């Protein structure tokens, strides 16, 4: 009789990381990968090396998803974002490990980062149905009219995730984009993409519709250039670009008057974010409506 309790050596099951585009997990169109290492240079995984074609596919997916996501009620978007926070909490240990490896942190410090990241999702989930009340409202005008201003999402936003803050920084630039009804194409941190790629897995199994968030990994400059020049990208957040690259991308973005959020000299991702990143990708729609007898008859001039 064999001893069923006898321990046998197992082969390690390495995780295959893939892109997240249109709610699916494709490999890079080019078939290329690159080695991701920890802070000490030890191999962690092979990540997809995205191509320009992958970037274009991600924009197509984001545009396709924009109508449904921007048309959802703000309250519903808040529920969806809160569900993401719930699922992040459920996979806390995985993200603690990935953040510790990516950023060279101790397990307690990495755990603090993950906890702050989950809290950041909840924070933005609570803002979805409140931001319109803060930056919209009735305007005093001369004449018998109601004049109302309300915010609307800009459209497809390319987001260059911060290079050093692979998870908290990533969520701090992504969450405000989708909380306000935009869709996103995210370029993960080049040297530490694994938390972002794992976030794609969380989004895929949450209530976030496919295409609302698309995650690419690889060389930041290689993907950022076609995104900045793409005519169907409406805005770009340059948080993960260095000074030289940011300048090049801003020039490329000028071709179709994209909104550009410039990188800040020092971004403290632990600080309370405020509303700046939400309002950066909102536009204001103003509606005029006659009052008094004109309003009663439904006519206007």
mmCIF file of C-alpha atoms in Angstrom:
data_model
loop_
_atom_site.group_PDB
_atom_site.id
_atom_site.type_symbol
_atom_site.label_atom_id
_atom_site.label_comp_id
_atom_site.label_asym_id
_atom_site.label_seq_id
_atom_site.Cartn_x
_atom_site.Cartn_y
_atom_site.Cartn_z
ATOM 1 C CA UNK A 1 0.000 0.000 0.000
ATOM 2 C CA UNK A 2 1.219 3.447 -0.889
ATOM 3 C CA UNK A 3 1.247 6.142 1.692
ATOM 4 C CA UNK A 4 -1.277 8.688 0.416
ATOM 5 C CA UNK A 5 0.157 11.269 2.753
ATOM 6 C CA UNK A 6 3.588 11.035 1.150
ATOM 7 C CA UNK A 7 4.564 14.371 -0.340
ATOM 8 C CA UNK A 8 5.442 14.498 -4.007
ATOM 9 C CA UNK A 9 7.292 17.289 -5.760
ATOM 10 C CA UNK A 10 5.006 19.449 -7.894
ATOM 11 C CA UNK A 11 5.864 21.350 -11.002
ATOM 12 C CA UNK A 12 5.296 25.064 -10.641
ATOM 13 C CA UNK A 13 2.338 26.397 -12.631
ATOM 14 C CA UNK A 14 3.470 29.677 -14.094
ATOM 15 C CA UNK A 15 0.869 32.269 -14.882
ATOM 16 C CA UNK A 16 0.482 33.439 -18.459
ATOM 17 C CA UNK A 17 -0.264 37.139 -18.480
ATOM 18 C CA UNK A 18 -2.281 38.508 -21.390
ATOM 19 C CA UNK A 19 -3.638 41.818 -22.561
ATOM 20 C CA UNK A 20 -7.199 42.854 -21.733
ATOM 21 C CA UNK A 21 -8.961 44.297 -24.776
ATOM 22 C CA UNK A 22 -12.691 44.417 -25.473
ATOM 23 C CA UNK A 23 -13.477 42.161 -22.519
ATOM 24 C CA UNK A 24 -11.185 39.411 -23.816
ATOM 25 C CA UNK A 25 -7.629 38.284 -23.151
ATOM 26 C CA UNK A 26 -5.658 38.280 -26.395
ATOM 27 C CA UNK A 27 -1.935 37.768 -26.723
ATOM 28 C CA UNK A 28 -0.080 40.584 -28.379
ATOM 29 C CA UNK A 29 -0.811 40.751 -32.095
ATOM 30 C CA UNK A 30 2.956 40.658 -32.684
ATOM 31 C CA UNK A 31 3.422 37.532 -30.580
ATOM 32 C CA UNK A 32 6.189 39.306 -28.659
ATOM 33 C CA UNK A 33 6.790 39.198 -24.908
ATOM 34 C CA UNK A 34 9.308 40.797 -22.592
ATOM 35 C CA UNK A 35 10.746 39.737 -19.258
ATOM 36 C CA UNK A 36 9.382 41.339 -16.106
ATOM 37 C CA UNK A 37 11.673 41.220 -13.094
ATOM 38 C CA UNK A 38 11.336 42.175 -9.465
ATOM 39 C CA UNK A 39 13.250 44.989 -7.783
ATOM 40 C CA UNK A 40 16.277 42.690 -7.388
ATOM 41 C CA UNK A 41 16.331 41.609 -11.014
ATOM 42 C CA UNK A 42 14.758 38.189 -10.461
ATOM 43 C CA UNK A 43 12.470 36.942 -13.237
ATOM 44 C CA UNK A 44 8.747 37.139 -12.445
ATOM 45 C CA UNK A 45 6.915 36.554 -15.710
ATOM 46 C CA UNK A 46 6.786 37.210 -19.426
ATOM 47 C CA UNK A 47 4.398 40.055 -20.212
ATOM 48 C CA UNK A 48 2.891 40.752 -23.645
ATOM 49 C CA UNK A 49 4.804 43.339 -25.657
ATOM 50 C CA UNK A 50 1.945 45.246 -27.264
ATOM 51 C CA UNK A 51 2.161 46.561 -30.800
ATOM 52 C CA UNK A 52 0.619 49.550 -32.560
ATOM 53 C CA UNK A 53 -2.063 47.182 -33.860
ATOM 54 C CA UNK A 54 -2.950 46.227 -30.274
ATOM 55 C CA UNK A 55 -3.273 49.923 -29.430
ATOM 56 C CA UNK A 56 -5.598 50.489 -32.387
ATOM 57 C CA UNK A 57 -7.704 47.456 -31.443
ATOM 58 C CA UNK A 58 -8.031 48.806 -27.908
ATOM 59 C CA UNK A 59 -9.266 52.169 -29.210
ATOM 60 C CA UNK A 60 -11.879 50.416 -31.371
ATOM 61 C CA UNK A 61 -13.088 48.442 -28.334
ATOM 62 C CA UNK A 62 -13.207 51.558 -26.155
ATOM 63 C CA UNK A 63 -15.199 53.501 -28.755
ATOM 64 C CA UNK A 64 -17.669 50.648 -29.161
ATOM 65 C CA UNK A 65 -18.259 50.538 -25.401
ATOM 66 C CA UNK A 66 -18.554 54.296 -24.942
ATOM 67 C CA UNK A 67 -22.224 54.677 -25.885
ATOM 68 C CA UNK A 68 -23.494 52.134 -23.401
ATOM 69 C CA UNK A 69 -21.201 53.168 -20.553
ATOM 70 C CA UNK A 70 -21.728 56.920 -20.919
ATOM 71 C CA UNK A 71 -25.465 56.328 -21.254
ATOM 72 C CA UNK A 72 -25.676 54.343 -18.008
ATOM 73 C CA UNK A 73 -26.976 56.191 -14.976
ATOM 74 C CA UNK A 74 -24.360 57.656 -12.680
ATOM 75 C CA UNK A 75 -25.799 55.612 -9.823
ATOM 76 C CA UNK A 76 -25.334 52.417 -11.836
ATOM 77 C CA UNK A 77 -21.721 53.281 -12.627
ATOM 78 C CA UNK A 78 -21.144 53.750 -8.911
ATOM 79 C CA UNK A 79 -22.536 50.297 -8.192
ATOM 80 C CA UNK A 80 -20.290 48.775 -10.849
ATOM 81 C CA UNK A 81 -17.182 50.466 -9.466
ATOM 82 C CA UNK A 82 -18.054 49.370 -5.946
ATOM 83 C CA UNK A 83 -18.328 45.792 -7.207
ATOM 84 C CA UNK A 84 -14.765 46.092 -8.544
ATOM 85 C CA UNK A 85 -13.612 47.152 -5.075
ATOM 86 C CA UNK A 86 -15.334 44.101 -3.580
ATOM 87 C CA UNK A 87 -13.502 41.800 -5.976
ATOM 88 C CA UNK A 88 -10.164 43.482 -5.367
ATOM 89 C CA UNK A 89 -10.694 42.890 -1.668
ATOM 90 C CA UNK A 90 -11.318 39.206 -2.387
ATOM 91 C CA UNK A 91 -8.015 38.918 -4.272
ATOM 92 C CA UNK A 92 -6.082 40.998 -1.777
ATOM 93 C CA UNK A 93 -3.304 38.469 -1.145
ATOM 94 C CA UNK A 94 -2.531 38.117 -4.847
ATOM 95 C CA UNK A 95 -2.192 41.868 -5.288
ATOM 96 C CA UNK A 96 -0.109 42.211 -2.112
ATOM 97 C CA UNK A 97 2.345 39.711 -3.567
ATOM 98 C CA UNK A 98 2.434 41.365 -6.990
ATOM 99 C CA UNK A 99 2.850 44.879 -5.571
ATOM 100 C CA UNK A 100 5.600 43.709 -3.208
ATOM 101 C CA UNK A 101 7.499 42.153 -6.133
ATOM 102 C CA UNK A 102 6.858 45.083 -8.474
ATOM 103 C CA UNK A 103 7.846 47.883 -6.123
ATOM 104 C CA UNK A 104 10.348 46.157 -3.828
ATOM 105 C CA UNK A 105 8.162 46.614 -0.756
ATOM 106 C CA UNK A 106 7.806 44.507 2.362
ATOM 107 C CA UNK A 107 4.593 42.555 2.671
ATOM 108 C CA UNK A 108 3.129 44.949 5.297
ATOM 109 C CA UNK A 109 3.898 47.990 3.123
ATOM 110 C CA UNK A 110 2.510 46.286 0.034
ATOM 111 C CA UNK A 111 -0.626 45.399 1.991
ATOM 112 C CA UNK A 112 -1.038 49.073 2.903
ATOM 113 C CA UNK A 113 -0.781 49.986 -0.782
ATOM 114 C CA UNK A 114 -3.430 47.441 -1.756
ATOM 115 C CA UNK A 115 -5.772 48.583 1.015
ATOM 116 C CA UNK A 116 -5.364 52.201 -0.097
ATOM 117 C CA UNK A 117 -6.071 51.149 -3.690
ATOM 118 C CA UNK A 118 -9.312 49.398 -2.749
ATOM 119 C CA UNK A 119 -10.326 52.463 -0.737
ATOM 120 C CA UNK A 120 -9.566 54.637 -3.768
ATOM 121 C CA UNK A 121 -11.995 52.582 -5.896
ATOM 122 C CA UNK A 122 -14.681 53.004 -3.239
ATOM 123 C CA UNK A 123 -13.979 56.752 -3.075
ATOM 124 C CA UNK A 124 -14.529 57.214 -6.804
ATOM 125 C CA UNK A 125 -17.543 54.889 -6.755
ATOM 126 C CA UNK A 126 -19.155 57.313 -4.325
ATOM 127 C CA UNK A 127 -18.497 60.286 -6.606
ATOM 128 C CA UNK A 128 -20.237 59.007 -9.736
ATOM 129 C CA UNK A 129 -23.648 60.461 -8.874
ATOM 130 C CA UNK A 130 -22.328 63.538 -7.070
ATOM 131 C CA UNK A 131 -19.866 65.165 -9.455
ATOM 132 C CA UNK A 132 -22.679 66.599 -11.612
ATOM 133 C CA UNK A 133 -24.086 68.404 -8.586
ATOM 134 C CA UNK A 134 -20.695 69.939 -7.806
ATOM 135 C CA UNK A 135 -19.743 71.250 -11.255
ATOM 136 C CA UNK A 136 -23.195 71.600 -12.867
ATOM 137 C CA UNK A 137 -26.194 73.738 -12.016
ATOM 138 C CA UNK A 138 -28.513 76.558 -13.018
ATOM 139 C CA UNK A 139 -27.001 79.726 -14.468
ATOM 140 C CA UNK A 140 -28.475 83.237 -14.088
ATOM 141 C CA UNK A 141 -29.198 84.698 -17.539
ATOM 142 C CA UNK A 142 -30.901 87.810 -18.892
ATOM 143 C CA UNK A 143 -34.246 86.781 -20.332
ATOM 144 C CA UNK A 144 -37.165 84.416 -19.640
ATOM 145 C CA UNK A 145 -35.104 81.194 -19.745
ATOM 146 C CA UNK A 146 -33.846 78.382 -17.575
ATOM 147 C CA UNK A 147 -30.149 77.928 -18.332
ATOM 148 C CA UNK A 148 -28.789 74.626 -17.043
ATOM 149 C CA UNK A 149 -25.246 73.272 -17.301
ATOM 150 C CA UNK A 150 -24.412 69.591 -16.847
ATOM 151 C CA UNK A 151 -21.175 67.617 -17.299
ATOM 152 C CA UNK A 152 -20.772 64.954 -19.960
ATOM 153 C CA UNK A 153 -17.884 62.533 -20.564
ATOM 154 C CA UNK A 154 -15.281 63.472 -23.160
ATOM 155 C CA UNK A 155 -15.068 60.034 -24.821
ATOM 156 C CA UNK A 156 -12.136 57.639 -25.242
ATOM 157 C CA UNK A 157 -9.228 58.481 -22.933
ATOM 158 C CA UNK A 158 -5.712 57.067 -23.286
ATOM 159 C CA UNK A 159 -4.125 56.688 -19.852
ATOM 160 C CA UNK A 160 -0.378 56.267 -19.352
ATOM 161 C CA UNK A 161 -0.155 54.676 -15.926
ATOM 162 C CA UNK A 162 2.521 55.940 -13.503
ATOM 163 C CA UNK A 163 5.796 54.053 -13.835
ATOM 164 C CA UNK A 164 6.686 53.831 -10.129
ATOM 165 C CA UNK A 165 3.289 53.328 -8.483
ATOM 166 C CA UNK A 166 2.140 50.164 -10.230
ATOM 167 C CA UNK A 167 -1.200 49.769 -8.447
ATOM 168 C CA UNK A 168 -2.278 52.752 -6.341
ATOM 169 C CA UNK A 169 -1.081 55.176 -9.007
ATOM 170 C CA UNK A 170 -2.708 53.095 -11.734
ATOM 171 C CA UNK A 171 -6.110 53.101 -10.046
ATOM 172 C CA UNK A 172 -5.766 56.787 -9.158
ATOM 173 C CA UNK A 173 -5.584 57.681 -12.863
ATOM 174 C CA UNK A 174 -7.988 55.039 -14.210
ATOM 175 C CA UNK A 175 -10.911 55.185 -11.765
ATOM 176 C CA UNK A 176 -11.784 58.881 -12.319
ATOM 177 C CA UNK A 177 -11.840 58.346 -16.091
ATOM 178 C CA UNK A 178 -14.445 55.585 -16.023
ATOM 179 C CA UNK A 179 -16.341 56.962 -13.003
ATOM 180 C CA UNK A 180 -17.363 59.943 -15.117
ATOM 181 C CA UNK A 181 -18.564 57.837 -18.063
ATOM 182 C CA UNK A 182 -15.470 57.782 -20.277
ATOM 183 C CA UNK A 183 -13.870 54.619 -21.608
ATOM 184 C CA UNK A 184 -10.153 53.973 -21.271
ATOM 185 C CA UNK A 185 -7.129 52.516 -23.002
ATOM 186 C CA UNK A 186 -4.531 51.992 -20.281
ATOM 187 C CA UNK A 187 -0.815 51.599 -20.918
ATOM 188 C CA UNK A 188 0.509 49.785 -17.850
ATOM 189 C CA UNK A 189 3.764 50.649 -16.087
ATOM 190 C CA UNK A 190 6.513 49.396 -18.387
ATOM 191 C CA UNK A 191 8.713 47.918 -15.694
ATOM 192 C CA UNK A 192 5.918 46.712 -13.384
ATOM 193 C CA UNK A 193 2.881 45.744 -15.501
ATOM 194 C CA UNK A 194 1.680 42.679 -13.614
ATOM 195 C CA UNK A 195 -0.722 44.397 -11.154
ATOM 196 C CA UNK A 196 -2.360 46.174 -14.106
ATOM 197 C CA UNK A 197 -2.725 42.948 -16.095
ATOM 198 C CA UNK A 198 -4.217 41.232 -13.050
ATOM 199 C CA UNK A 199 -6.606 44.152 -12.638
ATOM 200 C CA UNK A 200 -7.870 43.286 -16.127
ATOM 201 C CA UNK A 201 -8.843 39.853 -14.798
ATOM 202 C CA UNK A 202 -10.802 41.488 -11.984
ATOM 203 C CA UNK A 203 -12.597 43.815 -14.392
ATOM 204 C CA UNK A 204 -13.468 40.914 -16.694
ATOM 205 C CA UNK A 205 -15.226 39.049 -13.891
ATOM 206 C CA UNK A 206 -16.972 42.129 -12.498
ATOM 207 C CA UNK A 207 -19.916 44.075 -13.902
ATOM 208 C CA UNK A 208 -17.739 46.443 -15.966
ATOM 209 C CA UNK A 209 -18.818 45.968 -19.617
ATOM 210 C CA UNK A 210 -16.162 44.723 -22.014
ATOM 211 C CA UNK A 211 -14.299 47.532 -23.728
ATOM 212 C CA UNK A 212 -14.838 50.121 -20.993
ATOM 213 C CA UNK A 213 -11.284 49.463 -19.797
ATOM 214 C CA UNK A 214 -8.569 48.023 -22.036
ATOM 215 C CA UNK A 215 -5.135 47.217 -20.618
ATOM 216 C CA UNK A 216 -1.941 47.103 -22.680
ATOM 217 C CA UNK A 217 1.578 46.248 -21.533
ATOM 218 C CA UNK A 218 4.926 46.857 -23.181
ATOM 219 C CA UNK A 219 7.040 49.830 -24.172
ATOM 220 C CA UNK A 220 5.265 52.999 -23.073
ATOM 221 C CA UNK A 221 6.695 55.184 -25.849
ATOM 222 C CA UNK A 222 5.902 52.605 -28.528
ATOM 223 C CA UNK A 223 2.216 52.504 -27.633
ATOM 224 C CA UNK A 224 1.750 56.092 -26.523
ATOM 225 C CA UNK A 225 2.762 57.590 -29.866
ATOM 226 C CA UNK A 226 -0.055 56.014 -31.941
ATOM 227 C CA UNK A 227 -2.574 56.665 -29.156
ATOM 228 C CA UNK A 228 -1.666 60.361 -28.967
ATOM 229 C CA UNK A 229 -2.048 60.732 -32.736
ATOM 230 C CA UNK A 230 -5.153 58.537 -33.066
ATOM 231 C CA UNK A 231 -8.092 60.539 -34.420
ATOM 232 C CA UNK A 232 -10.619 58.575 -32.345
ATOM 233 C CA UNK A 233 -8.893 59.181 -29.017
ATOM 234 C CA UNK A 234 -10.421 62.234 -27.357
ATOM 235 C CA UNK A 235 -8.039 62.779 -24.448
ATOM 236 C CA UNK A 236 -4.797 61.532 -22.956
ATOM 237 C CA UNK A 237 -3.411 61.432 -19.423
ATOM 238 C CA UNK A 238 0.390 61.660 -19.510
ATOM 239 C CA UNK A 239 0.972 60.571 -15.895
ATOM 240 C CA UNK A 240 3.398 57.813 -16.923
ATOM 241 C CA UNK A 241 5.433 59.816 -19.444
ATOM 242 C CA UNK A 242 8.770 61.442 -18.752
ATOM 243 C CA UNK A 243 9.361 65.069 -19.680
ATOM 244 C CA UNK A 244 10.714 64.377 -23.176
ATOM 245 C CA UNK A 245 8.034 61.860 -24.123
ATOM 246 C CA UNK A 246 5.256 64.049 -22.684
ATOM 247 C CA UNK A 247 6.316 66.928 -24.917
ATOM 248 C CA UNK A 248 6.308 64.719 -28.030
ATOM 249 C CA UNK A 249 2.895 63.290 -27.199
ATOM 250 C CA UNK A 250 1.387 66.697 -26.521
ATOM 251 C CA UNK A 251 2.464 67.839 -29.991
ATOM 252 C CA UNK A 252 1.000 64.681 -31.567
ATOM 253 C CA UNK A 253 -2.258 65.154 -29.650
ATOM 254 C CA UNK A 254 -2.701 68.660 -31.050
ATOM 255 C CA UNK A 255 -3.655 67.262 -34.468
ATOM 256 C CA UNK A 256 -7.238 66.677 -33.381
ATOM 257 C CA UNK A 257 -7.355 68.953 -30.335
ATOM 258 C CA UNK A 258 -7.264 66.237 -27.707
ATOM 259 C CA UNK A 259 -7.586 67.143 -24.086
ATOM 260 C CA UNK A 260 -4.179 66.590 -22.490
ATOM 261 C CA UNK A 261 -3.584 66.133 -18.777
ATOM 262 C CA UNK A 262 0.075 66.912 -18.237
ATOM 263 C CA UNK A 263 2.189 64.942 -15.749
ATOM 264 C CA UNK A 264 2.754 66.665 -12.426
ATOM 265 C CA UNK A 265 6.297 67.232 -11.099
ATOM 266 C CA UNK A 266 5.389 65.307 -7.948
ATOM 267 C CA UNK A 267 2.282 63.173 -7.663
ATOM 268 C CA UNK A 268 1.478 62.030 -4.134
ATOM 269 C CA UNK A 269 -0.794 59.064 -4.829
ATOM 270 C CA UNK A 270 -1.527 58.712 -1.105
ATOM 271 C CA UNK A 271 -3.097 62.149 -0.860
ATOM 272 C CA UNK A 272 -6.855 62.647 -1.117
ATOM 273 C CA UNK A 273 -7.269 63.098 -4.881
ATOM 274 C CA UNK A 274 -9.952 65.772 -5.025
ATOM 275 C CA UNK A 275 -12.035 66.223 -8.171
ATOM 276 C CA UNK A 276 -9.356 67.404 -10.617
ATOM 277 C CA UNK A 277 -8.909 64.103 -12.442
ATOM 278 C CA UNK A 278 -12.658 63.706 -12.855
ATOM 279 C CA UNK A 279 -13.239 67.193 -14.211
ATOM 280 C CA UNK A 280 -10.230 66.920 -16.537
ATOM 281 C CA UNK A 281 -12.187 64.616 -18.835
ATOM 282 C CA UNK A 282 -15.643 66.125 -18.587
ATOM 283 C CA UNK A 283 -17.268 68.625 -20.945
ATOM 284 C CA UNK A 284 -20.123 70.955 -20.086
ATOM 285 C CA UNK A 285 -23.427 70.865 -21.938
ATOM 286 C CA UNK A 286 -25.638 73.916 -21.536
ATOM 287 C CA UNK A 287 -29.375 73.761 -22.193
ATOM 288 C CA UNK A 288 -31.682 76.773 -22.622
ATOM 289 C CA UNK A 289 -35.394 76.393 -21.941
ATOM 290 C CA UNK A 290 -38.043 79.135 -22.000
ATOM 291 C CA UNK A 291 -39.940 79.962 -18.844
ATOM 292 C CA UNK A 292 -43.400 81.424 -18.164
ATOM 293 C CA UNK A 293 -45.911 81.394 -21.022
ATOM 294 C CA UNK A 294 -43.249 80.330 -23.487
ATOM 295 C CA UNK A 295 -42.394 77.307 -21.392
ATOM 296 C CA UNK A 296 -46.041 76.379 -20.950
ATOM 297 C CA UNK A 297 -46.674 76.333 -24.676
ATOM 298 C CA UNK A 298 -43.501 74.393 -25.355
ATOM 299 C CA UNK A 299 -42.308 76.934 -27.925
ATOM 300 C CA UNK A 300 -38.927 78.651 -27.975
ATOM 301 C CA UNK A 301 -36.997 81.159 -30.028
#
